[in-house]
Coordinates of C-alpha atoms in Angstrom, one line a residue:
M1 CA 48.9 3.1 67.6
T2 CA 46.4 4.7 70.0
K3 CA 43.6 2.8 71.7
A4 CA 41.0 4.5 69.5
E5 CA 42.8 3.4 66.4
K6 CA 43.0 -0.2 67.6
V7 CA 39.2 -0.2 68.2
F8 CA 38.6 1.1 64.8
Y9 CA 40.9 -1.4 63.2
I10 CA 39.2 -4.3 65.1
V11 CA 35.7 -3.1 64.1
C12 CA 36.8 -2.9 60.4
V13 CA 38.2 -6.4 60.5
I14 CA 35.0 -7.8 62.1
L15 CA 32.8 -6.0 59.6
F16 CA 35.0 -7.2 56.7
G17 CA 34.8 -10.7 58.1
I18 CA 31.1 -10.6 58.3
L19 CA 30.9 -9.4 54.7
L20 CA 33.2 -12.2 53.5
V21 CA 31.1 -14.8 55.3
S22 CA 27.9 -13.4 53.9
I23 CA 29.3 -13.4 50.4
F24 CA 30.5 -17.0 50.8
R25 CA 27.1 -18.0 52.1
L26 CA 25.2 -16.3 49.2
Q27 CA 27.5 -17.3 46.4
V28 CA 28.7 -20.8 47.5
I29 CA 26.5 -22.3 50.1
Q30 CA 23.2 -20.9 48.8
G31 CA 24.4 -19.8 45.3
E32 CA 22.3 -22.4 43.4
H33 CA 19.2 -21.4 45.2
Y34 CA 19.5 -17.7 44.5
K35 CA 20.4 -18.5 40.9
Q36 CA 17.1 -20.3 40.4
V37 CA 15.2 -17.4 42.2
A38 CA 16.9 -14.8 39.9
E39 CA 16.1 -16.8 36.8
S40 CA 12.5 -17.3 37.8
N41 CA 11.7 -13.7 38.7
F42 CA 10.7 -11.8 35.5
V43 CA 9.3 -8.5 34.7
R44 CA 6.3 -9.2 32.5
I45 CA 4.3 -6.7 30.4
H46 CA 0.6 -7.6 30.5
R47 CA -1.3 -6.5 27.5
I48 CA -4.7 -4.9 28.3
T49 CA -6.8 -5.4 25.2
A50 CA -8.6 -2.4 23.9
T51 CA -12.3 -2.7 23.4
R52 CA -13.1 -2.9 19.7
G53 CA -15.6 -0.4 18.4
E54 CA -19.1 -1.5 17.7
I55 CA -21.3 -0.9 14.6
Y56 CA -24.7 0.7 14.5
D57 CA -27.3 1.7 11.9
Q58 CA -28.2 5.4 11.4
K59 CA -30.5 5.3 14.3
Y60 CA -27.9 3.9 16.7
R61 CA -29.5 0.4 16.6
P62 CA -26.9 -2.3 16.9
I63 CA -25.6 -4.2 13.9
V64 CA -22.4 -5.6 15.5
Q65 CA -21.8 -5.6 19.3
N66 CA -19.2 -7.0 21.7
I67 CA -20.3 -9.7 24.1
P68 CA -18.3 -11.6 26.8
S69 CA -16.5 -14.7 25.7
H70 CA -14.5 -17.3 27.7
N71 CA -11.1 -18.1 26.2
L72 CA -8.6 -20.7 27.1
Y73 CA -4.9 -19.6 27.2
L74 CA -1.7 -21.6 27.5
M75 CA 1.6 -20.5 29.1
A76 CA 4.1 -22.6 27.1
S77 CA 7.0 -22.0 29.5
A78 CA 4.9 -23.7 32.3
I79 CA 4.1 -26.9 30.5
Q80 CA 4.9 -29.9 32.8
D81 CA 3.7 -32.9 30.7
L82 CA 3.2 -32.1 27.0
P83 CA 1.8 -35.5 26.0
A84 CA -0.8 -35.4 28.9
L85 CA -1.7 -31.8 28.0
A86 CA -2.2 -32.8 24.3
R87 CA -4.5 -35.7 25.3
F88 CA -6.5 -33.4 27.6
L89 CA -7.0 -30.7 24.9
E90 CA -7.9 -33.2 22.2
L91 CA -10.5 -34.9 24.5
H92 CA -12.2 -31.7 25.7
F93 CA -11.6 -29.2 22.9
E94 CA -11.0 -31.3 19.8
L95 CA -7.6 -29.6 19.5
S96 CA -5.3 -32.0 17.8
P97 CA -1.7 -32.6 19.1
E98 CA -0.4 -31.3 15.7
E99 CA -2.3 -28.0 16.3
L100 CA -1.0 -27.7 19.8
N101 CA 2.6 -28.4 18.7
Q102 CA 2.2 -25.8 15.9
A103 CA 1.0 -23.2 18.3
I104 CA 3.9 -23.8 20.6
F105 CA 6.4 -23.8 17.8
R106 CA 5.1 -20.6 16.3
N107 CA 5.6 -18.9 19.7
R108 CA 8.8 -20.6 20.7
F109 CA 10.5 -17.2 21.0
R110 CA 7.7 -15.8 23.2
S111 CA 7.6 -18.6 25.8
Y112 CA 6.4 -16.2 28.5
E113 CA 3.6 -14.8 26.5
E114 CA 0.2 -16.5 26.9
I115 CA -1.1 -18.2 23.8
L116 CA -4.8 -18.1 23.0
L117 CA -5.7 -21.7 22.3
V118 CA -9.5 -21.9 22.2
D119 CA -11.8 -18.9 21.9
N120 CA -15.6 -18.6 22.7
V121 CA -15.7 -21.6 25.0
A122 CA -19.3 -22.3 26.1
F123 CA -19.9 -21.4 29.7
E124 CA -21.0 -24.9 30.6
K125 CA -17.9 -26.4 29.0
M126 CA -15.7 -23.9 30.9
L127 CA -17.3 -25.0 34.2
S128 CA -17.0 -28.7 33.5
V129 CA -13.3 -28.4 32.5
S130 CA -12.2 -25.9 35.2
E131 CA -12.0 -28.6 37.8
Y132 CA -9.2 -30.3 35.9
L133 CA -7.0 -27.2 35.6
N134 CA -5.3 -28.0 38.9
Y135 CA -3.5 -30.7 37.0
Y136 CA -2.6 -28.3 34.2
P137 CA -1.4 -25.0 35.7
E138 CA -0.2 -23.9 32.3
L139 CA -3.8 -23.5 31.2
S140 CA -6.2 -20.8 32.3
F141 CA -9.5 -19.3 31.4
R142 CA -10.0 -15.6 30.8
V143 CA -13.0 -13.5 30.1
D144 CA -12.5 -11.5 26.9
S145 CA -15.0 -10.2 24.3
T146 CA -16.1 -11.5 21.0
R147 CA -18.3 -10.1 18.2
Q148 CA -22.0 -10.7 17.8
Y149 CA -23.5 -10.0 14.4
H150 CA -27.2 -9.3 14.6
Y151 CA -28.2 -10.5 11.2
P152 CA -26.6 -12.4 8.2
N153 CA -24.9 -10.0 5.8
H154 CA -21.8 -9.3 3.7
F155 CA -21.1 -5.6 4.4
T156 CA -20.0 -5.9 8.0
G157 CA -17.5 -8.7 7.3
Y158 CA -16.1 -10.4 10.3
V159 CA -13.0 -10.6 12.5
G160 CA -10.7 -13.5 13.2
R161 CA -7.4 -14.5 14.9
I162 CA -4.4 -12.8 13.2
N163 CA -2.5 -15.3 11.1
E164 CA 1.3 -15.6 10.5
R165 CA 1.2 -13.6 7.3
E166 CA -0.9 -10.8 8.9
Y167 CA 1.2 -10.7 12.0
D168 CA 4.4 -10.3 9.9
Q169 CA 2.7 -7.6 7.9
H170 CA 1.4 -5.7 11.0
R171 CA 4.0 -6.5 13.6
D172 CA 5.0 -2.9 13.8
E173 CA 1.4 -1.8 14.5
D174 CA 1.3 -3.3 18.0
Y175 CA -0.6 -6.5 17.2
S176 CA 0.0 -9.6 19.4
I177 CA -0.1 -13.2 18.6
N178 CA -3.6 -13.3 20.2
S179 CA -5.0 -10.3 18.4
Y180 CA -8.2 -10.3 16.4
I181 CA -8.1 -8.4 13.1
G182 CA -10.8 -7.5 10.5
K183 CA -10.8 -10.1 7.7
T184 CA -13.5 -8.8 5.4
G185 CA -16.1 -6.0 5.0
L186 CA -16.2 -3.0 7.2
E187 CA -14.3 -4.9 9.9
R188 CA -11.3 -4.9 7.6
Y189 CA -11.8 -1.6 5.8
Y190 CA -12.1 0.4 9.0
E191 CA -9.7 -1.8 11.1
V192 CA -7.6 1.2 12.2
L193 CA -10.7 3.1 13.6
L194 CA -12.4 0.0 15.1
R195 CA -9.3 -1.6 16.8
G196 CA -8.1 1.2 19.1
K197 CA -4.8 0.7 21.0
D198 CA -4.0 -1.8 23.7
G199 CA -2.9 -0.7 27.1
R200 CA 0.0 -2.1 29.2
E201 CA 0.6 -3.2 32.8
I202 CA 4.2 -3.8 34.0
V203 CA 4.2 -6.7 36.5
Q204 CA 7.2 -8.4 38.2
V205 CA 6.2 -12.0 39.0
D206 CA 7.8 -14.9 40.8
A207 CA 8.4 -18.4 39.5
R208 CA 4.7 -19.2 39.9
G209 CA 3.6 -16.2 38.0
R210 CA 2.4 -14.3 41.2
S211 CA 2.9 -10.6 41.2
L212 CA 5.5 -9.2 43.6
G213 CA 3.7 -5.9 43.9
L214 CA 6.4 -3.7 42.4
F215 CA 5.9 -0.9 40.0
K216 CA 3.2 0.8 42.0
E217 CA 3.6 3.9 39.9
G218 CA 4.3 4.4 36.3
G219 CA 3.6 0.8 35.4
Y220 CA 0.2 1.1 33.8
E221 CA -0.9 2.5 30.5
D222 CA -4.7 2.8 29.8
P223 CA -6.0 1.2 26.6
L224 CA -7.4 3.4 23.9
H225 CA -10.7 1.9 22.9
G226 CA -11.7 1.7 19.3
L227 CA -14.2 4.1 17.7
S228 CA -17.7 2.8 17.0
L229 CA -19.2 3.2 13.5
V230 CA -22.6 4.7 12.8
L231 CA -23.7 3.6 9.3
T232 CA -26.1 5.0 6.7
I233 CA -27.9 1.6 6.8
D234 CA -31.5 1.7 8.1
N235 CA -32.0 -1.6 9.9
D236 CA -35.8 -1.7 9.2
L237 CA -35.3 -1.1 5.4
Q238 CA -32.4 -3.6 5.4
D239 CA -34.6 -6.3 7.0
F240 CA -37.4 -5.7 4.6
A241 CA -35.1 -5.8 1.6
M242 CA -33.7 -9.1 2.8
R243 CA -37.1 -10.6 3.3
V244 CA -38.6 -9.5 0.0
F245 CA -35.8 -11.1 -2.1
P246 CA -37.0 -14.6 -3.2
D247 CA -35.5 -17.7 -1.6
N248 CA -33.3 -19.9 -3.6
V249 CA -32.4 -17.0 -6.0
K250 CA -28.9 -15.5 -6.2
G251 CA -28.5 -11.8 -6.6
A252 CA -28.3 -8.4 -4.9
I253 CA -30.3 -5.3 -3.8
V254 CA -28.8 -1.9 -3.2
V255 CA -30.9 1.0 -1.8
S256 CA -29.2 4.4 -1.6
D257 CA -30.0 8.0 -0.6
V258 CA -29.9 9.9 -3.9
R259 CA -28.8 13.2 -2.2
T260 CA -26.0 11.8 -0.1
G261 CA -24.7 8.6 -1.6
G262 CA -25.3 6.8 1.7
I263 CA -26.4 3.1 1.4
L264 CA -29.7 2.5 3.2
A265 CA -29.9 -1.3 2.4
Y266 CA -27.2 -3.7 1.2
V267 CA -28.3 -7.2 0.4
S268 CA -26.3 -10.0 -1.3
K269 CA -28.0 -13.4 -1.7
P270 CA -27.4 -16.0 -0.6
E271 CA -26.0 -14.5 2.6
Y272 CA -24.0 -16.1 5.4
D273 CA -23.9 -15.6 9.2
P274 CA -20.6 -13.9 10.2
N275 CA -21.1 -15.4 13.7
L276 CA -19.9 -18.7 12.3
F277 CA -16.4 -17.3 12.2
M278 CA -16.4 -16.5 15.9
R279 CA -15.7 -20.1 16.7
R280 CA -13.9 -23.1 15.3
I281 CA -15.5 -24.0 11.9
S282 CA -16.2 -27.6 11.4
P283 CA -15.4 -29.2 8.1
E284 CA -19.1 -29.6 7.5
I285 CA -19.8 -25.9 8.0
W286 CA -16.8 -24.9 5.8
E287 CA -18.1 -27.2 3.0
D288 CA -21.5 -25.6 3.2
L289 CA -20.0 -22.1 3.1
N290 CA -18.2 -23.1 -0.1
N291 CA -21.1 -24.7 -1.9
P292 CA -21.9 -23.9 -5.6
N293 CA -24.2 -21.0 -4.6
K294 CA -21.2 -19.2 -3.2
P295 CA -22.7 -17.6 -0.1
L296 CA -19.4 -16.0 0.8
L297 CA -19.4 -14.0 -2.5
D298 CA -20.6 -10.4 -2.1
R299 CA -22.5 -10.0 -5.3
V300 CA -22.9 -6.2 -4.7
I301 CA -19.2 -5.4 -5.2
H302 CA -17.3 -8.6 -5.8
A303 CA -19.1 -9.9 -8.8
T304 CA -19.6 -8.3 -12.2
Y305 CA -22.3 -9.1 -14.8
P306 CA -23.5 -8.1 -18.2
P307 CA -25.9 -5.2 -17.4
G308 CA -28.3 -5.7 -20.3
S309 CA -30.8 -3.0 -21.0
V310 CA -30.1 -1.0 -17.8
F311 CA -27.0 0.1 -19.7
K312 CA -28.9 1.7 -22.5
P313 CA -29.1 5.2 -20.8
I314 CA -25.2 5.3 -21.0
T315 CA -25.3 4.5 -24.7
L316 CA -27.9 7.2 -25.3
G317 CA -26.0 9.6 -23.1
F318 CA -22.9 9.2 -25.3
G319 CA -24.9 9.7 -28.5
L320 CA -26.4 12.9 -27.0
H321 CA -23.0 14.0 -25.7
K322 CA -21.5 13.6 -29.2
D323 CA -24.5 15.3 -30.9
I324 CA -25.1 12.3 -33.0
V325 CA -28.7 12.2 -31.9
Q326 CA -31.0 14.6 -30.1
R327 CA -34.2 14.0 -28.2
D328 CA -36.4 13.7 -31.3
T329 CA -34.0 12.0 -33.6
R330 CA -35.5 8.9 -35.2
L331 CA -33.1 6.3 -36.4
S332 CA -33.7 3.1 -38.5
P333 CA -37.1 1.5 -38.1
C334 CA -37.3 -1.5 -35.8
I335 CA -38.7 -4.5 -37.8
G336 CA -37.7 -7.0 -35.1
G337 CA -34.0 -6.7 -35.7
F338 CA -31.2 -4.8 -37.5
Q339 CA -28.8 -6.0 -40.2
V340 CA -25.1 -5.4 -39.7
G341 CA -22.9 -6.8 -42.3
N342 CA -23.9 -10.5 -42.8
R343 CA -25.5 -10.8 -39.4
F344 CA -29.1 -9.9 -38.3
F345 CA -29.2 -8.7 -34.7
R346 CA -32.6 -9.3 -33.3
C347 CA -34.7 -7.0 -31.0
W348 CA -36.3 -8.5 -28.0
E349 CA -39.7 -7.6 -29.5
H350 CA -39.9 -9.8 -32.6
K351 CA -42.8 -7.7 -34.0
G352 CA -40.7 -4.6 -34.0
H353 CA -41.2 -1.1 -32.5
G354 CA -41.2 0.9 -35.7
R355 CA -39.3 4.2 -35.8
T356 CA -38.6 5.6 -32.4
N357 CA -37.0 8.7 -30.9
A358 CA -34.7 8.7 -27.9
V359 CA -37.4 8.8 -25.2
E360 CA -39.5 6.2 -26.9
A361 CA -36.5 3.9 -27.4
L362 CA -35.8 3.9 -23.7
M363 CA -39.5 3.5 -22.8
Q364 CA -39.9 0.4 -25.0
S365 CA -36.3 -0.7 -24.6
C366 CA -35.9 -0.9 -28.4
D367 CA -32.7 -2.7 -29.2
V368 CA -32.6 -1.6 -32.8
Y369 CA -32.4 2.1 -31.9
F370 CA -29.2 1.4 -29.9
Y371 CA -27.8 -1.0 -32.5
D372 CA -28.1 1.8 -35.1
L373 CA -26.7 4.4 -32.8
S374 CA -23.7 2.3 -31.9
L375 CA -22.4 2.2 -35.5
Q376 CA -21.7 6.0 -35.2
L377 CA -19.9 5.7 -31.8
P378 CA -16.1 5.3 -31.8
L379 CA -15.4 2.3 -29.5
D380 CA -12.5 3.8 -27.6
D381 CA -14.4 7.0 -27.0
F382 CA -17.4 4.9 -25.9
K383 CA -15.3 3.2 -23.3
A384 CA -13.9 6.5 -22.1
Y385 CA -17.4 7.9 -21.7
A386 CA -18.5 4.8 -19.7
L387 CA -15.6 5.1 -17.4
E388 CA -16.2 8.8 -17.0
S389 CA -19.7 7.9 -15.9
H390 CA -18.2 5.6 -13.3
L391 CA -19.3 2.3 -14.9
A392 CA -16.9 -0.6 -15.4
T393 CA -14.7 1.0 -12.8
K394 CA -14.6 1.0 -9.0
T395 CA -16.9 3.3 -7.2
G396 CA -14.6 3.6 -4.2
I397 CA -17.3 2.4 -1.7
D398 CA -15.8 1.9 1.7
L399 CA -15.4 -1.9 1.5
P400 CA -12.3 -3.9 0.5
N401 CA -11.7 -5.6 -2.8
E402 CA -14.3 -4.0 -4.9
R403 CA -14.1 -5.1 -8.6
N404 CA -13.6 -2.8 -11.5
G405 CA -15.9 -4.5 -14.1
F406 CA -14.8 -4.4 -17.7
F407 CA -15.3 -2.5 -20.9
P408 CA -13.3 -3.6 -24.0
D409 CA -11.4 -1.3 -26.3
T410 CA -10.0 -1.7 -29.8
Q411 CA -6.6 -3.0 -28.6
W412 CA -8.2 -5.6 -26.4
Y413 CA -10.2 -7.0 -29.4
F414 CA -7.1 -7.0 -31.6
K415 CA -5.1 -8.8 -28.9
T416 CA -7.8 -11.3 -28.1
F417 CA -9.2 -12.0 -31.6
G418 CA -6.5 -10.8 -34.0
Q419 CA -6.0 -7.8 -36.1
N420 CA -8.7 -8.8 -38.6
I421 CA -11.5 -8.8 -36.1
G422 CA -14.6 -6.8 -37.1
I423 CA -15.4 -4.3 -34.3
Q424 CA -18.8 -3.2 -35.5
G425 CA -20.6 -6.4 -34.4
H426 CA -19.1 -6.3 -31.0
K427 CA -20.0 -2.7 -30.6
V428 CA -23.6 -3.5 -31.5
N429 CA -23.7 -5.9 -28.5
L430 CA -22.0 -3.4 -26.2
S431 CA -24.7 -0.8 -27.0
I432 CA -27.4 -2.8 -25.2
G433 CA -25.2 -3.9 -22.3
Q434 CA -24.3 -7.3 -23.8
G435 CA -21.1 -8.8 -25.1
E436 CA -17.9 -8.4 -23.0
I437 CA -19.1 -5.5 -20.9
L438 CA -19.4 -6.3 -17.1
T439 CA -20.6 -4.1 -14.3
S440 CA -21.5 -4.6 -10.7
P441 CA -24.8 -3.8 -8.9
I442 CA -23.2 -1.0 -6.9
Q443 CA -21.9 0.7 -10.1
M444 CA -25.4 0.7 -11.7
N445 CA -27.0 2.0 -8.5
A446 CA -24.5 4.9 -8.2
Y447 CA -25.1 5.8 -11.9
Y448 CA -28.9 5.9 -11.6
S449 CA -28.6 7.8 -8.3
A450 CA -26.6 10.4 -10.2
I451 CA -29.2 10.7 -12.9
A452 CA -31.8 11.3 -10.1
N453 CA -29.4 13.8 -8.5
D454 CA -29.3 16.2 -11.5
G455 CA -26.2 14.6 -12.9
I456 CA -24.1 14.7 -9.7
W457 CA -22.4 11.4 -9.0
I458 CA -21.6 10.9 -5.3
Q459 CA -19.3 8.1 -4.1
P460 CA -21.4 5.4 -2.5
H461 CA -20.6 4.8 1.2
L462 CA -21.7 3.0 4.4
L463 CA -20.0 5.1 7.1
K464 CA -22.0 8.1 8.3
Q465 CA -19.8 9.0 11.3
T466 CA -17.8 7.6 14.2
V467 CA -18.8 7.9 17.9
G468 CA -16.9 7.2 21.1
R469 CA -13.7 9.0 22.0
A470 CA -13.8 11.0 18.7
I471 CA -16.6 12.2 16.5
L472 CA -15.6 12.1 12.8
T473 CA -17.9 12.5 9.8
R474 CA -17.4 10.4 6.7
D475 CA -15.8 13.4 4.9
E476 CA -13.3 13.8 7.8
V477 CA -12.3 10.1 7.6
D478 CA -12.0 10.2 3.9
K479 CA -13.5 13.0 1.7
L480 CA -16.2 11.7 -0.6
E481 CA -15.7 12.1 -4.3
K482 CA -18.4 14.0 -6.1
I483 CA -18.3 14.5 -9.9
R484 CA -20.7 15.7 -12.6
L485 CA -21.7 13.1 -15.2
P486 CA -20.7 14.0 -18.8
L487 CA -24.2 15.3 -19.6
D488 CA -25.5 18.8 -20.1
N489 CA -28.9 19.7 -18.7
D490 CA -30.9 19.0 -21.9
D491 CA -29.3 15.6 -22.4
L492 CA -29.9 14.7 -18.8
K493 CA -33.5 15.8 -19.1
T494 CA -33.9 13.5 -22.2
I495 CA -32.6 10.5 -20.2
Q496 CA -34.8 11.3 -17.2
D497 CA -37.9 11.6 -19.4
G498 CA -37.0 8.3 -21.0
L499 CA -36.8 6.6 -17.5
Y500 CA -40.0 8.3 -16.5
A501 CA -41.7 6.8 -19.7
V502 CA -40.4 3.3 -18.8
C503 CA -42.5 3.4 -15.6
N504 CA -45.3 5.6 -16.6
G505 CA -45.6 5.7 -20.4
P506 CA -48.3 3.7 -22.3
K507 CA -45.7 1.2 -23.6
G508 CA -43.3 1.3 -20.7
T509 CA -41.6 -2.0 -19.7
A510 CA -41.9 -1.2 -16.0
R511 CA -45.4 0.2 -15.6
S512 CA -45.9 -2.0 -12.6
V513 CA -43.3 0.0 -10.7
Q514 CA -45.6 2.9 -9.6
V515 CA -46.0 3.9 -6.0
P516 CA -48.5 6.3 -4.4
G517 CA -47.1 9.6 -3.3
A518 CA -44.0 9.5 -5.5
T519 CA -43.0 9.5 -9.2
T520 CA -41.0 6.5 -10.4
F521 CA -38.2 6.5 -12.9
G522 CA -36.3 3.4 -13.9
K523 CA -35.2 0.8 -16.4
T524 CA -35.6 -3.0 -16.7
G525 CA -33.0 -5.3 -18.1
S526 CA -32.8 -9.0 -19.1
A527 CA -29.1 -9.8 -19.7
E528 CA -28.1 -12.9 -21.7
N529 CA -25.2 -14.7 -20.1
S530 CA -23.1 -17.9 -20.3
M531 CA -24.1 -19.0 -16.8
G532 CA -27.5 -20.6 -17.7
D533 CA -30.4 -20.7 -20.0
L534 CA -32.4 -17.9 -18.2
T535 CA -31.3 -14.3 -18.4
H536 CA -30.1 -12.2 -15.5
A537 CA -33.0 -9.9 -14.3
W538 CA -32.2 -6.2 -13.6
F539 CA -34.1 -3.2 -12.4
C540 CA -32.5 0.1 -11.7
G541 CA -34.5 3.2 -10.8
Y542 CA -35.4 5.9 -8.4
I543 CA -38.4 7.8 -6.9
V544 CA -39.0 11.5 -6.6
T545 CA -41.4 13.3 -4.2
D546 CA -40.8 17.0 -3.9
K547 CA -37.2 16.0 -4.4
P548 CA -35.2 12.9 -5.3
E549 CA -35.4 10.3 -2.6
I550 CA -33.9 6.8 -3.1
A551 CA -32.3 4.8 -5.9
V552 CA -33.0 1.0 -6.0
T553 CA -31.1 -1.6 -7.9
V554 CA -32.3 -5.2 -8.0
F555 CA -30.3 -7.9 -9.6
M556 CA -31.2 -11.6 -9.9
E557 CA -29.0 -14.3 -11.4
N558 CA -30.6 -16.5 -14.1
A559 CA -34.1 -15.4 -12.9
G560 CA -35.7 -14.4 -16.2
G561 CA -37.0 -11.1 -17.4
G562 CA -36.3 -7.9 -15.6
S563 CA -39.9 -6.7 -15.9
A564 CA -41.4 -9.9 -14.5
M565 CA -38.8 -10.6 -11.8
A566 CA -36.8 -7.7 -10.7
A567 CA -39.2 -4.8 -11.2
P568 CA -41.9 -6.2 -8.7
I569 CA -39.2 -6.4 -6.0
A570 CA -38.2 -2.8 -6.6
R571 CA -41.8 -1.7 -6.4
Q572 CA -42.2 -3.4 -3.0
I573 CA -39.1 -1.6 -1.7
F574 CA -40.4 1.8 -3.0
D575 CA -43.8 1.1 -1.4
Y576 CA -42.2 0.3 1.9
Y577 CA -40.0 3.4 1.8
M578 CA -43.0 5.7 1.0
G579 CA -45.1 4.0 3.7
N580 CA -42.4 4.5 6.3
I581 CA -40.7 7.6 4.9
E582 CA -41.2 9.7 8.1
D583 CA -39.8 7.0 10.4
I584 CA -36.8 6.3 8.0
K585 CA -35.9 10.0 7.7
R586 CA -36.5 11.0 11.3
A587 CA -33.3 11.7 13.2
A588 CA -32.8 9.5 16.2
P589 CA -31.7 10.9 19.6
V590 CA -28.1 10.3 20.4
P591 CA -27.8 7.6 23.1
A592 CA -26.3 8.8 26.4
Q593 CA -23.0 6.9 25.9
F594 CA -22.4 8.7 22.7
R595 CA -23.4 12.2 23.7
H596 CA -20.6 14.7 23.0
E597 CA -20.7 18.4 22.6
E598 CA -19.2 18.2 19.2
I599 CA -21.6 15.6 17.7
P600 CA -22.5 16.8 14.2
P601 CA -26.1 17.1 12.9
Q602 CA -27.9 13.8 12.5
N603 CA -28.6 14.1 8.7
E604 CA -25.8 13.8 6.3
S605 CA -25.0 17.0 4.5
Q606 CA -26.9 17.3 1.3
D607 CA -25.0 20.4 0.0
Q608 CA -23.5 19.7 -3.4
I609 CA -20.0 20.7 -4.2
E610 CA -18.4 21.5 -7.4
P611 CA -17.5 18.2 -9.1
T612 CA -13.9 17.2 -9.8
E613 CA -12.5 14.9 -12.4
S614 CA -12.0 11.2 -11.4
E615 CA -9.3 8.9 -12.6
D616 CA -10.2 6.0 -14.9
G617 CA -10.3 2.5 -13.3
I618 CA -7.8 -0.2 -14.2
E619 CA -8.9 -2.4 -17.1
E620 CA -9.4 -6.1 -16.4
M621 CA -10.0 -8.8 -18.9
P622 CA -13.2 -10.8 -18.5
E623 CA -12.8 -14.4 -17.8
Q624 CA -16.5 -15.3 -17.0
D625 CA -19.7 -13.5 -16.2
V626 CA -19.0 -13.6 -12.4
Q627 CA -15.6 -12.4 -11.4
V628 CA -14.4 -12.8 -7.9
E629 CA -11.5 -10.8 -6.3
Q630 CA -8.9 -13.3 -5.1

């Protein structure tokens, strides 16, 4: 062996010895230490929550905005003294030990993901509590955002913490255990647009959760913020409609643009404040929200009622459509009622109206004319005609859980009352919007809007367009349905003339609903019901200047006569609209944060397309006058 080879051999032995010593020291002497270090160093993926889109009226005035909120989070894996933590949270946040244990148990497989314990903590409370957090390193405050709803309403809905059922349902859609999700209203219907997509940051931390500064590149994904919604709602008109509705009366108001189907005002009374759901709800508040007046019930779309006389244009339209009557056809004379079999059906006017034609029957709301007409209308065809007119079926408004309403057919009567039931008497009731028939205020508004719009029914909607990272019109989000009512021009003109006579004729039942600068058309209704001694009060109508403008529906539960109660409210809304028509119709400049070279025109398109046939709604059996979607 040469000298050089000996040197090389000795060096190798020394290096190998050093390696063995190092391995022995790392694995034996300091093995336990490095084991703990390895187990406490983790790569964590921090979620960067996307900003939820806001909601604005047609002039970009806020309806729902994001505001900062201080939230308390828990890192379950870092809990040092669970009983002490439970006592602390119960003392300062009224969070019971059971609630804490449930939160930890539900997230037992996500021990290194922060749990949102308390949201919307008051700033003063956060300051007073923060000094104790040194004793509870598992707790931390973080500034997030929450929703602020600018006025009580039903159509916006509200957001809330995702629950177990929702998380299981949407776990593949990138929701976290701390995510907020739309619960009702527009917040739920347009959840996909409003939510956006959360970003990611990859961070390697030590045992104390401190970043080790790795992943300098490629460890960050920007959040994709949600789209904001611009609605067809006009905040000023909405505010006026809310104020003009009497206190302590339950009901609804719908104001729509006849030419576009956009909803300008949407009122359900009594209303509730969605901001209540942005914090923990006390038992007292929850009890108040579930009082007998049902403030959580959206009476525009979630409740259905007998329509009374506002339904008579549909009955007349079917008679005209079948050529059973024409404009000047006079049926049996009204002597205060009408005999059908062994029953005498009374007219609301006990003195009678005499012999009337179609226009006069609508003007005076003569029940006998429609009683007589109904005897010649096949029931099942009558139902099909009503559904084709988009009554007693969903309108497809962009809100969740809209109700169908109800229109009985022959089989339903046989199934409910037996094969020997007499259909004629029931059909007489249906002809004047009584009996088993149920409709919602939004359905009636859409029908009268179609009458004003030369027979073109347009799907009612609240969304005008989105703004933010993408500009989408309502049709681009989901194409609006437009159909022609089953009325030819002459039949439509007969109904329009009848509605004109109601508000302007010498014996019209709504002569009080006249406004300067416009021509008023409409119909009153007083619907008997099983909910109380007083009738439901209805008014449905529209105004025309040089062209059709707005359709207004006013509904009041157990309020009395439609002429006395609902019609005056509609007149005030028509007056307000005409007095502020230029301001309401004036296009607002696009705010700087929403400016985009592809922003579409400010006014919704009023071009009418060829109508298409719509599908019939799903029949539902009536259980009571007000039906609520479960």
